[in-house]
Short mmCIF file of C-alpha atoms in Angstrom, two decimals:
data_model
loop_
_atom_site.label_atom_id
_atom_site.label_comp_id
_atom_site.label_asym_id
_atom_site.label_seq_id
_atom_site.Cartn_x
_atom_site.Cartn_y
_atom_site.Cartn_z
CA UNK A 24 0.00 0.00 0.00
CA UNK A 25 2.90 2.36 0.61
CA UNK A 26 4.92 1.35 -2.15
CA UNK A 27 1.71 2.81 -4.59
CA UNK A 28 1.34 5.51 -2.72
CA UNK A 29 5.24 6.61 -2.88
CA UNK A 30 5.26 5.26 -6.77
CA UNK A 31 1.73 7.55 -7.69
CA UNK A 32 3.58 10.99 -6.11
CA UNK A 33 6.44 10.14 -7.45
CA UNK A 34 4.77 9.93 -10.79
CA UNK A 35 2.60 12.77 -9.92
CA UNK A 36 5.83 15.12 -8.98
CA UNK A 37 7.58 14.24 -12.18
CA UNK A 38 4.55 15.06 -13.59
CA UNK A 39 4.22 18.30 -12.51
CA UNK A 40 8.00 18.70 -12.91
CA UNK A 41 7.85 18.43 -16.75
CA UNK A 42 5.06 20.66 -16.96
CA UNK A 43 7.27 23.52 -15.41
CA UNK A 44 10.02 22.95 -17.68
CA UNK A 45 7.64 22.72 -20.15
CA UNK A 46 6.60 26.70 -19.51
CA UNK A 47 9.66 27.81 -18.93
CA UNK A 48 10.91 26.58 -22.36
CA UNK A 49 7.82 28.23 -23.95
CA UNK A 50 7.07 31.26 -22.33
CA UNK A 51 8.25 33.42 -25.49
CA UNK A 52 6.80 31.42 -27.50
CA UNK A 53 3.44 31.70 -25.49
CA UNK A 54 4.04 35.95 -25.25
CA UNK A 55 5.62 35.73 -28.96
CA UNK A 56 1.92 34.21 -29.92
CA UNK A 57 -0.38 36.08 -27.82
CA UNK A 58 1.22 39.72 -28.67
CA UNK A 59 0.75 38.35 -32.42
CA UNK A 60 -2.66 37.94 -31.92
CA UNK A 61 -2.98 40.86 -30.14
CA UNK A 62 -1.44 42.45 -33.49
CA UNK A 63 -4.13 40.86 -35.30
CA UNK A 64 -6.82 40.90 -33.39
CA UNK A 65 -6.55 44.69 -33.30
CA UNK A 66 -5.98 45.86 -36.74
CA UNK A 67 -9.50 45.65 -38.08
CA UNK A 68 -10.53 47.78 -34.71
CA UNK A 69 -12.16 45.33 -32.83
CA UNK A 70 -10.62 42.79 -31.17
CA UNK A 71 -13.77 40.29 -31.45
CA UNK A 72 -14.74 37.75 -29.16
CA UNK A 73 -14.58 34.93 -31.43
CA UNK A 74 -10.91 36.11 -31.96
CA UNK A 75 -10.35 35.52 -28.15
CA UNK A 76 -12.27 32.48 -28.06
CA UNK A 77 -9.94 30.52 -30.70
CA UNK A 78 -6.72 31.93 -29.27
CA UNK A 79 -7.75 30.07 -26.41
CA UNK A 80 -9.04 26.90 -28.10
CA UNK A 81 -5.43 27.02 -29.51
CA UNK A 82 -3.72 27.67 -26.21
CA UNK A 83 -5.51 24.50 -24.79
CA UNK A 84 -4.44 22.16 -27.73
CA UNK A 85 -1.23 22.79 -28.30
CA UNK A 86 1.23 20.36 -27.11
CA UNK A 87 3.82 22.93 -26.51
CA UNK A 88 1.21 25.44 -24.98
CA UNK A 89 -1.27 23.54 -22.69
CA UNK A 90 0.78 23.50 -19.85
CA UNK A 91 -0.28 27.59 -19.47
CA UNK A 92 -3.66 28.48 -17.60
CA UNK A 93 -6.19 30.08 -19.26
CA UNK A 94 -5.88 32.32 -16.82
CA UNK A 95 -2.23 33.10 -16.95
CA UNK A 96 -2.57 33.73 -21.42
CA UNK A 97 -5.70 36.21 -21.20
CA UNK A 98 -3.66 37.90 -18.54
CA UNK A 99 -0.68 38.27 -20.76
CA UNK A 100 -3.21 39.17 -23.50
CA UNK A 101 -5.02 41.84 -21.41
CA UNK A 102 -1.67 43.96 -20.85
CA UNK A 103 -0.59 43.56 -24.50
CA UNK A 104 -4.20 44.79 -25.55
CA UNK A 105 -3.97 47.41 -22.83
CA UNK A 106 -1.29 49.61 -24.66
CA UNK A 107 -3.61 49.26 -28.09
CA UNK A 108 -6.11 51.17 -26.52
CA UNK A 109 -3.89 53.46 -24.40
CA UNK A 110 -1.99 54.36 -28.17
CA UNK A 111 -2.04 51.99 -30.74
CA UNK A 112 1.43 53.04 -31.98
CA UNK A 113 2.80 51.90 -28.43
CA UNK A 114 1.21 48.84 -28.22
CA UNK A 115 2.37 47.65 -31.64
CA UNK A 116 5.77 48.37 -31.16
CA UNK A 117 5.46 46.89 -27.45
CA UNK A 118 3.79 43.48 -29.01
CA UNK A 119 6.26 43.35 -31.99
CA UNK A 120 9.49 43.41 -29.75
CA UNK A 121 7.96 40.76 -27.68
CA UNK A 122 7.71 38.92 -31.29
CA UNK A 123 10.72 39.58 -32.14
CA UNK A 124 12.45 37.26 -29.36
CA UNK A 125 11.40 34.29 -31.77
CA UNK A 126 13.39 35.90 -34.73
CA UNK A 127 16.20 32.91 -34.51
CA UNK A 128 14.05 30.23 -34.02
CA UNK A 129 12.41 29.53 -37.71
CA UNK A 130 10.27 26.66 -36.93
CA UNK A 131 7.80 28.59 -33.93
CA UNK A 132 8.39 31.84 -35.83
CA UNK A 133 6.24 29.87 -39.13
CA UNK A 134 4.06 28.27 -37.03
CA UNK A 135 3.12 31.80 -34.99
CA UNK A 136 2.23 33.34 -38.43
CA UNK A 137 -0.07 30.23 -39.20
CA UNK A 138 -1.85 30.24 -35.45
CA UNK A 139 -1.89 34.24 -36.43
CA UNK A 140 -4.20 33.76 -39.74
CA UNK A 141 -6.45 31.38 -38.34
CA UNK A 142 -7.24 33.42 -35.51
CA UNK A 143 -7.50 36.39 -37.57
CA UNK A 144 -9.98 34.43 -39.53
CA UNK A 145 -11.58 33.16 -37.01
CA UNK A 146 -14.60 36.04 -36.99
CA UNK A 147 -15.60 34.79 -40.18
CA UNK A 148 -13.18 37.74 -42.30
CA UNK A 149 -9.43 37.73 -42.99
CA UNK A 150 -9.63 41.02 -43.42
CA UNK A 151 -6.86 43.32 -45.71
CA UNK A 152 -5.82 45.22 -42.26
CA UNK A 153 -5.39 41.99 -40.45
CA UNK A 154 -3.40 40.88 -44.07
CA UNK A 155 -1.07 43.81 -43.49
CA UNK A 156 -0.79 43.19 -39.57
CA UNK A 157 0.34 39.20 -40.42
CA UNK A 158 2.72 40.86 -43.24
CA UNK A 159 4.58 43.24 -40.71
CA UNK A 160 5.24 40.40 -38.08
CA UNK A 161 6.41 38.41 -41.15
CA UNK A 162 9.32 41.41 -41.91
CA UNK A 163 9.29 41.44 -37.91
CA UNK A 164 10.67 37.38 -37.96
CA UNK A 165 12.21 38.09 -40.97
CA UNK A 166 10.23 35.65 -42.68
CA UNK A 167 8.56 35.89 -46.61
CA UNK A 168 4.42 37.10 -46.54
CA UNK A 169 4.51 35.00 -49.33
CA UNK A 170 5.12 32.00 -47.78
CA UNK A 171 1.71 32.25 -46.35
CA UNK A 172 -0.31 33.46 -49.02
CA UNK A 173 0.17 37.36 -47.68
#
């Protein structure tokens, strides 16, 4: 009876372990993606609910993601979306610097564009503001617009 009980928090510790790890080793990546969308969300001058709603569906089925609360990515998305509507100059140039940290990493740079046009999408209109938004953090992460249809 002891032996499960040491082998189950054991299991449960390592558990929790890896999921720390996990956030560290993704926290740009998780700021990188939520200022992005933040970008997005903003440039048609709403930033829609449906818009927040599919960030988070995202958020809570990616594998390198998950491991952040809800809680902890609308927070992060509330002070990037903050400096939009104190001056929407600021908060562009706030979220693109926090994009920018992904500039050497190719693979989560691609893959933040792509999680970037389906949310922008996601209200039913991909607009031609949003299109320019997704082109500037492509020249942010110095990657080609045309690689994703920009």
């Amino acid at each position: 009876m002891a032996l499960e009980w040491l082998k189950k928090n054991v299991a449960d510790a390592r558990q929790r372990v890896a999921e720390e790890v996990s956030k560290f080793k993704n926290r740009d990546f998780m700021e990188a993606t939520v200022a992005a969308i933040a970008i997005i969300s903003a440039a048609d001058g709403d930033i829609s609910s449906a818009e927040k709603q599919k960030m988070i569906k995202y958020f809570e089925s990616s594998n390198e993601l998950k491991a952040f609360k809800s809680a902890d990515v609308i927070a992060f998305f509330k002070s990037i979306t903050e400096k939009f509507e104190f001056d929407a100059s600021i908060g562009r140039a706030e979220a693109l610097k926090v994009i920018g940290k992904l500039r050497s990493n190719v693979d989560a740079a691609r893959l933040l564009v792509r999680v970037c046009c389906v949310v922008g999408a996601s209200d039913g209109n991909f607009d031609s503001a949003e299109k320019a938004a997704a082109v500037t953090i492509c020249k942010e992460l110095n990657l080609n617009p045309v690689d994703f249809e920009l």
